[in-house]
Amino acid sequence: MEVSLRNQVAIITGASSGIGTGIAKSIASAGATVIINHSSEKSKDEAEKILDEIQESGGSGMVYQCDVSKEDEVVKMFTDVISTYGTVDILINNAGIQKDAKFIEMTVEEWDTLMGVNLRGQFLCAREAIKEFLRRGIDKTRSVACGKIIHISSVHEIIPWAGHANYAASKGAIKMLMQTLAQEHGADKIRVNSICPGAIQTPINKDAWETPEAMNDLMKLIPYNRIGQPEDVGNLAAFLASDLADYISGTSIFIDGGMTSLESFSNGG
């Protein structure tokens, strides 16, 4: 049983580092052409490095700079990708940021900036992807589905997170966005799902694993007793985008080593 994404084009937002990089590599290794989205000149070199690694492994794709919180940039990204490759088959809505603060100290800028990337960005990219899916229709030489969208959410779509109210709120909203799109466009054979990572070893959360003491504390939350890696999420994304997962839509899939089983209650709380 082979996970194959041959003849398909995938846009992965926020793919220049962390989970996005893991997804881009797995999607490319399954045969898809990957568009490695990054947000600014600061991330350009990293994005190009990832593309080089993918191409050295036999994959193909391009780098595309776009701030997903900006409508005109998102529309242009989809227009340019479709002009270059003919269509888009897969969208991985991965771009996300954190702007942490105690709730009573959180500024409007911290709230709005995060929501702009984490939620508006996912809305804008999903809207453009669905427009293209509907324009193209089903092409069974590519996939039995009309199109696939995978939202990257978090365990914090169901686990509250003090000091991160804006982040947790954005992820809870992504859950409802995903389910509504799956409901609204299911009859069009567009599959929409979410992947909800727990602790994944990336730069965004290095404070949680950088020292032995921090890692030990983290393991108290993870029954499987290891931290996740970007390729763990990437492998799940490749499967979920493939026809092997054709009957999966409208669901959140948690990839967290059991974090959502609340290890802290393993001895009765």
Coordinates of N, CA, C and O in Angstrom, one line a residue, residues 99-103 106 161-166:
K99 N 1.9 34.8 19.9 CA 2.1 36.2 20.6 C 1.6 36.0 22.0 O 0.5 36.4 22.3
D100 N 2.5 35.5 22.9 CA 2.0 35.1 24.2 C 2.0 36.3 25.2 O 2.9 37.1 25.1
A101 N 1.0 36.2 26.1 CA 0.9 37.2 27.1 C -0.1 36.8 28.1 O -1.1 36.1 27.8
K102 N 0.0 37.2 29.3 CA -1.1 37.1 30.3 C -2.3 37.8 29.7 O -2.2 38.9 29.1
F103 N -3.5 37.2 30.0 CA -4.7 37.8 29.3 C -4.9 39.2 29.6 O -5.2 40.0 28.7
M106 N -2.6 41.3 27.5 CA -2.5 41.1 26.1 C -3.0 42.3 25.4 O -4.1 42.9 25.7
W161 N -5.2 27.0 27.4 CA -3.8 27.2 27.6 C -3.6 28.6 28.1 O -3.6 29.6 27.4
A162 N -3.5 28.7 29.4 CA -3.3 30.0 30.1 C -2.0 30.7 29.6 O -1.0 30.0 29.4
G163 N -2.2 32.0 29.4 CA -1.1 32.7 28.9 C -1.0 32.7 27.4 O -0.1 33.4 26.8
H164 N -1.9 32.0 26.8 CA -1.9 31.9 25.3 C -3.3 32.0 24.8 O -3.7 31.2 23.9
A165 N -4.1 32.9 25.3 CA -5.6 32.9 25.0 C -5.8 33.2 23.5 O -6.7 32.6 22.9
N166 N -5.0 34.0 22.9 CA -5.2 34.3 21.5 C -4.9 33.1 20.6 O -5.6 32.7 19.7

